[in-house]
Short mmCIF file of C-alpha atoms in Angstrom, two decimals:
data_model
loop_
_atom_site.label_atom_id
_atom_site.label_comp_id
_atom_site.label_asym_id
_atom_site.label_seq_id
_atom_site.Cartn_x
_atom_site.Cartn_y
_atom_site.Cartn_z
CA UNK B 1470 0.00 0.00 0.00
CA UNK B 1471 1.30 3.85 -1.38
CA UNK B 1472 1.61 5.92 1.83
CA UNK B 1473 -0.39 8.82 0.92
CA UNK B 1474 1.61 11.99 -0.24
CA UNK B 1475 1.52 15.38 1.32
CA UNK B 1476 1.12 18.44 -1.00
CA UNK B 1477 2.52 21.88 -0.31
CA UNK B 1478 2.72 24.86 -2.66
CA UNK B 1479 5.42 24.65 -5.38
CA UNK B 1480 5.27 28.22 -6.29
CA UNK B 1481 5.37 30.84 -3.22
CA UNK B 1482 3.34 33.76 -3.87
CA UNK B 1483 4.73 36.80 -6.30
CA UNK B 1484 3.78 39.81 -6.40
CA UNK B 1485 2.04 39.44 -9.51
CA UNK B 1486 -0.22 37.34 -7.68
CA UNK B 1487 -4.33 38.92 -6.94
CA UNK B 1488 -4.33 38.86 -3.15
CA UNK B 1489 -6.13 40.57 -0.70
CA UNK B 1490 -5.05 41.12 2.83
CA UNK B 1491 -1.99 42.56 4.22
CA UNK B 1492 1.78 40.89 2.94
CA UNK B 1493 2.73 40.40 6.64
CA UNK B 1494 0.16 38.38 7.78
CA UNK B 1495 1.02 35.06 9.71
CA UNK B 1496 -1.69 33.21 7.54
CA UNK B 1497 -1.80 33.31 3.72
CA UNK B 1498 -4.51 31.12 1.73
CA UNK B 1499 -4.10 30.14 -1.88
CA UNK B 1500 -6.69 28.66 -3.93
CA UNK B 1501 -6.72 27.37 -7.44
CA UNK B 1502 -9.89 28.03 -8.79
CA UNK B 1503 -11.68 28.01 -12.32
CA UNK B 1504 -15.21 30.17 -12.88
CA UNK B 1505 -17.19 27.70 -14.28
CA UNK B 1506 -16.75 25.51 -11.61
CA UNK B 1507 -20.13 25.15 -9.09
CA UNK B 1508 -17.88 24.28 -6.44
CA UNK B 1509 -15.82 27.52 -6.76
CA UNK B 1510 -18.98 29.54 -7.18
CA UNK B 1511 -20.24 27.60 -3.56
CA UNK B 1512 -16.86 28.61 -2.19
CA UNK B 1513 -16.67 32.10 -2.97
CA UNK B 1514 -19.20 33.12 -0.01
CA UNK B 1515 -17.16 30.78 2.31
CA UNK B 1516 -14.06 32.99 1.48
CA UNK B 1517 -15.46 36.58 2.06
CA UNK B 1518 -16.83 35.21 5.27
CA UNK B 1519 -13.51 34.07 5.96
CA UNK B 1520 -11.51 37.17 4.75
CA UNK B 1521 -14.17 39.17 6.90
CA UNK B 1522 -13.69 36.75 10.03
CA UNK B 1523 -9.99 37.52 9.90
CA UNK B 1524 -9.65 40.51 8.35
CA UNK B 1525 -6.37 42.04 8.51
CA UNK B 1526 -5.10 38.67 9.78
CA UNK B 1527 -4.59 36.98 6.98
CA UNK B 1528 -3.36 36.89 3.36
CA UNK B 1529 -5.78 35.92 0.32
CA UNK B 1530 -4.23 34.74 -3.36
CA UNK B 1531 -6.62 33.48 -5.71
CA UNK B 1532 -4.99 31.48 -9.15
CA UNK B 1533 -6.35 29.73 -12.22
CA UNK B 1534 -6.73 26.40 -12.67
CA UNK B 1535 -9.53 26.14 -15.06
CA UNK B 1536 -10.45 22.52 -15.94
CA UNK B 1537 -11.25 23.28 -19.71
CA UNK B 1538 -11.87 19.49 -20.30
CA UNK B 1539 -15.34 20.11 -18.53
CA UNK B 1540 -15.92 23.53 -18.35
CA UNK B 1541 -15.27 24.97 -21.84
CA UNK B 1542 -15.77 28.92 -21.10
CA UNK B 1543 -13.46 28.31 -17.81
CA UNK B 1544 -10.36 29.33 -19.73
CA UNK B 1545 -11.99 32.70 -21.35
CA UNK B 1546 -13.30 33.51 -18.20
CA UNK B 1547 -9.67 32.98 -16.53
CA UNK B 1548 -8.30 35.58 -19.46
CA UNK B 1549 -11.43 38.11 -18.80
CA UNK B 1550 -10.14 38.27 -14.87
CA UNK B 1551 -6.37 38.76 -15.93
CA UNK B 1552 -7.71 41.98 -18.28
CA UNK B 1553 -10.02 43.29 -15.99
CA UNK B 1554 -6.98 42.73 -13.17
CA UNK B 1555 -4.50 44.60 -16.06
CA UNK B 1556 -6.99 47.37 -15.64
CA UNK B 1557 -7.30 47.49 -11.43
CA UNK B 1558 -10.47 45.60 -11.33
CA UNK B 1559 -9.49 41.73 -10.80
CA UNK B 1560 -11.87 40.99 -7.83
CA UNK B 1561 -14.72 42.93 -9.62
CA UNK B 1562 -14.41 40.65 -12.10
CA UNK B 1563 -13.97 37.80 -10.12
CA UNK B 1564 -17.07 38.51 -8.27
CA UNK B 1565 -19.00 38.97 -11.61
CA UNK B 1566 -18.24 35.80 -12.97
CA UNK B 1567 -18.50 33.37 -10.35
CA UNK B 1568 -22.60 35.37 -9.88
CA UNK B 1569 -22.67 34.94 -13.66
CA UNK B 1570 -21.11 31.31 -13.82
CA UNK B 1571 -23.85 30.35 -16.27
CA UNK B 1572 -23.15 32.83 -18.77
CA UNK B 1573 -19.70 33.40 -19.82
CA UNK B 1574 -19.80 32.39 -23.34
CA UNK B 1575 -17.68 35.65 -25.47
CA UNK B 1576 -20.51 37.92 -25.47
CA UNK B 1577 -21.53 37.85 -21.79
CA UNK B 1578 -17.45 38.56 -20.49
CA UNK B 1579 -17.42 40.98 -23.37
CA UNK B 1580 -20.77 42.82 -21.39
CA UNK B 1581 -19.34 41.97 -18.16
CA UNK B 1582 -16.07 43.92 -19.08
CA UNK B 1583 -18.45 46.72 -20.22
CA UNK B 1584 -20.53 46.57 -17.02
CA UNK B 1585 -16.81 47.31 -14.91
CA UNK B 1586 -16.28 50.06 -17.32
CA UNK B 1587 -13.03 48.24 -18.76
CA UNK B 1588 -11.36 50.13 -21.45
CA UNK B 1589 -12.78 48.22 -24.27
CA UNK B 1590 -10.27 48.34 -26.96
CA UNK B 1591 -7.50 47.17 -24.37
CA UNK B 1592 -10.02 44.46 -23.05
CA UNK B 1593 -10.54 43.22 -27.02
CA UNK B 1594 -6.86 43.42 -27.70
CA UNK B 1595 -6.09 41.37 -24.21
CA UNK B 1596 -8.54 38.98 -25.75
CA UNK B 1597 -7.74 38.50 -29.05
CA UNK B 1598 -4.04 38.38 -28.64
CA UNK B 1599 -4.47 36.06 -25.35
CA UNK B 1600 -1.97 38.18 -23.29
CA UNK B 1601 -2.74 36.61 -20.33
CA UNK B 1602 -2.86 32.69 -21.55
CA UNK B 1603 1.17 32.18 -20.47
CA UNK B 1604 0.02 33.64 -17.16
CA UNK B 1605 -2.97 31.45 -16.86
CA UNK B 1606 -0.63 28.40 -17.83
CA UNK B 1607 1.68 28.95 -15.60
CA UNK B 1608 -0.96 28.91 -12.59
CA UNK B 1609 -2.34 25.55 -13.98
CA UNK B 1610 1.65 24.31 -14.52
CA UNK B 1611 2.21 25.64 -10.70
CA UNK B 1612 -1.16 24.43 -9.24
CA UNK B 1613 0.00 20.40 -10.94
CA UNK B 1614 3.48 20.82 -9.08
CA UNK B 1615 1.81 21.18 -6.15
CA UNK B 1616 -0.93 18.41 -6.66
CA UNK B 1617 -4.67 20.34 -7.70
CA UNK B 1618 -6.34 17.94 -9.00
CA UNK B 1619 -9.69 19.75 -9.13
CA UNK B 1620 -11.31 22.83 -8.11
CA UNK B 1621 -11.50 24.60 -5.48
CA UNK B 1622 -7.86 23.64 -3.99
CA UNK B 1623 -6.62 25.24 -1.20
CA UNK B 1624 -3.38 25.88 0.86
CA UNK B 1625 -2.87 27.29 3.87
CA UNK B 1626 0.76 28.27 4.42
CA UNK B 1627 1.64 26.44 1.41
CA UNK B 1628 -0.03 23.06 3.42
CA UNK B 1629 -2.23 21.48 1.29
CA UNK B 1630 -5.60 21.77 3.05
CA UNK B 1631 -8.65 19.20 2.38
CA UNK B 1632 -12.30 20.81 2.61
CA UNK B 1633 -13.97 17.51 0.63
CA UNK B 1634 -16.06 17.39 3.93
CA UNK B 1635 -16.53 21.16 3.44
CA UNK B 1636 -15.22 24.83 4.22
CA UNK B 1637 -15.18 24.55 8.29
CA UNK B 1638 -11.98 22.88 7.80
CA UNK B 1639 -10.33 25.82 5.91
CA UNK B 1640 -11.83 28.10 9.22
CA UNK B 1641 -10.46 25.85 11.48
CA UNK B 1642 -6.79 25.52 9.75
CA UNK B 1643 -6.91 29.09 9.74
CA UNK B 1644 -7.78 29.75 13.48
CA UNK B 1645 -5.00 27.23 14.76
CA UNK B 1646 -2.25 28.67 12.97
CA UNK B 1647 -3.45 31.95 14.17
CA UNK B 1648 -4.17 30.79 17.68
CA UNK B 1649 -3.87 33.92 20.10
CA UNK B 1650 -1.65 36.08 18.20
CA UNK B 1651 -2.99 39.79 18.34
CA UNK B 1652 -5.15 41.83 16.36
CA UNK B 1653 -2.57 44.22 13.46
CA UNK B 1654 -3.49 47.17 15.88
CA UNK B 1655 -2.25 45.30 18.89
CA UNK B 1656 1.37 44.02 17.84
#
């Protein structure tokens, strides 16, 4: 019998990275995610409550790993983000598409980038010159180093961190690696 392998984060976070939260924190959280996924789209309340929970405490980084095999608009949707992010509105975006997850065929990111108030001719060049595919590659290349298999994956402190029997376990990895340490204001 295999003895079953532990995962960690192959690629540290960069600052090219979407995060939110401050760079110091004790606790940072990385998921690979794709937007057509249902499971990412039942995750992405989980994580505000958790970024509101411990706000200021910890470190968010969200990365593509869209599973185009199964969800064929995953990979557009993953190159709509990077543009909107190109253009200061990443989590806009992100928030868009994962409320719009059954509509992100060309025309609905192209209305969603409108709706944000992208510059369009940037957001048509991004697209049609797939600036952001390498990026979006190297996230799925980074996220297979590491061991994502599907979607949502997460990591907490580079730990591979198993929510199959749902989010509490992501709060709870979270609150023992924080255990008493004090509020920002308070160090």
């Amino acid at each position: 019998m295999r003895a079953r392998q532990a995962f960690h984060l192959s690629v540290p976070e960069t600052a090219s990275d979407h995060t939110i939260g401050p760079p110091e924190s004790l606790v940072t959280v990385v998921e690979y995610g794709d937007f057509e996924c249902p499971n990412c789209k039942q995750a992405a309340p989980a994580v505000k409550l958790l970024l509101n929970r411990f706000a200021g405490r910890i470190r968010f980084v969200y990365r593509h790993f869209p599973l185009e095999e199964v969800h064929p608009h995953a990979l557009q949707a993953a190159e709509t983000a990077e543009s909107a992010g190109a253009q200061g509105k990443f989590w806009q975006m992100h928030d868009l598409l994962f409320d719009s997850q059954s509509q992100l065929k060309a025309d609905h990111l192209r209305s969603y980038a409108e709706r944000l108030q992208l510059d369009m001719a940037d957001y048509a060049a991004d697209m049609k010159d797939h600036v952001y595919l390498q990026r979006i590659r190297e996230h799925q290349q980074g996220g297979l180093e590491s061991g994502v298999g599907h979607t949502p994956t997460f990591f907490v402190n580079r730990g591979l961190q198993d929510v199959s029997f749902g989010l509490a376990r992501l709060f709870e990895a979270v609150e023992a690696l924080l255990g008493s340490s004090p509020l920002p204001s308070q160090r």
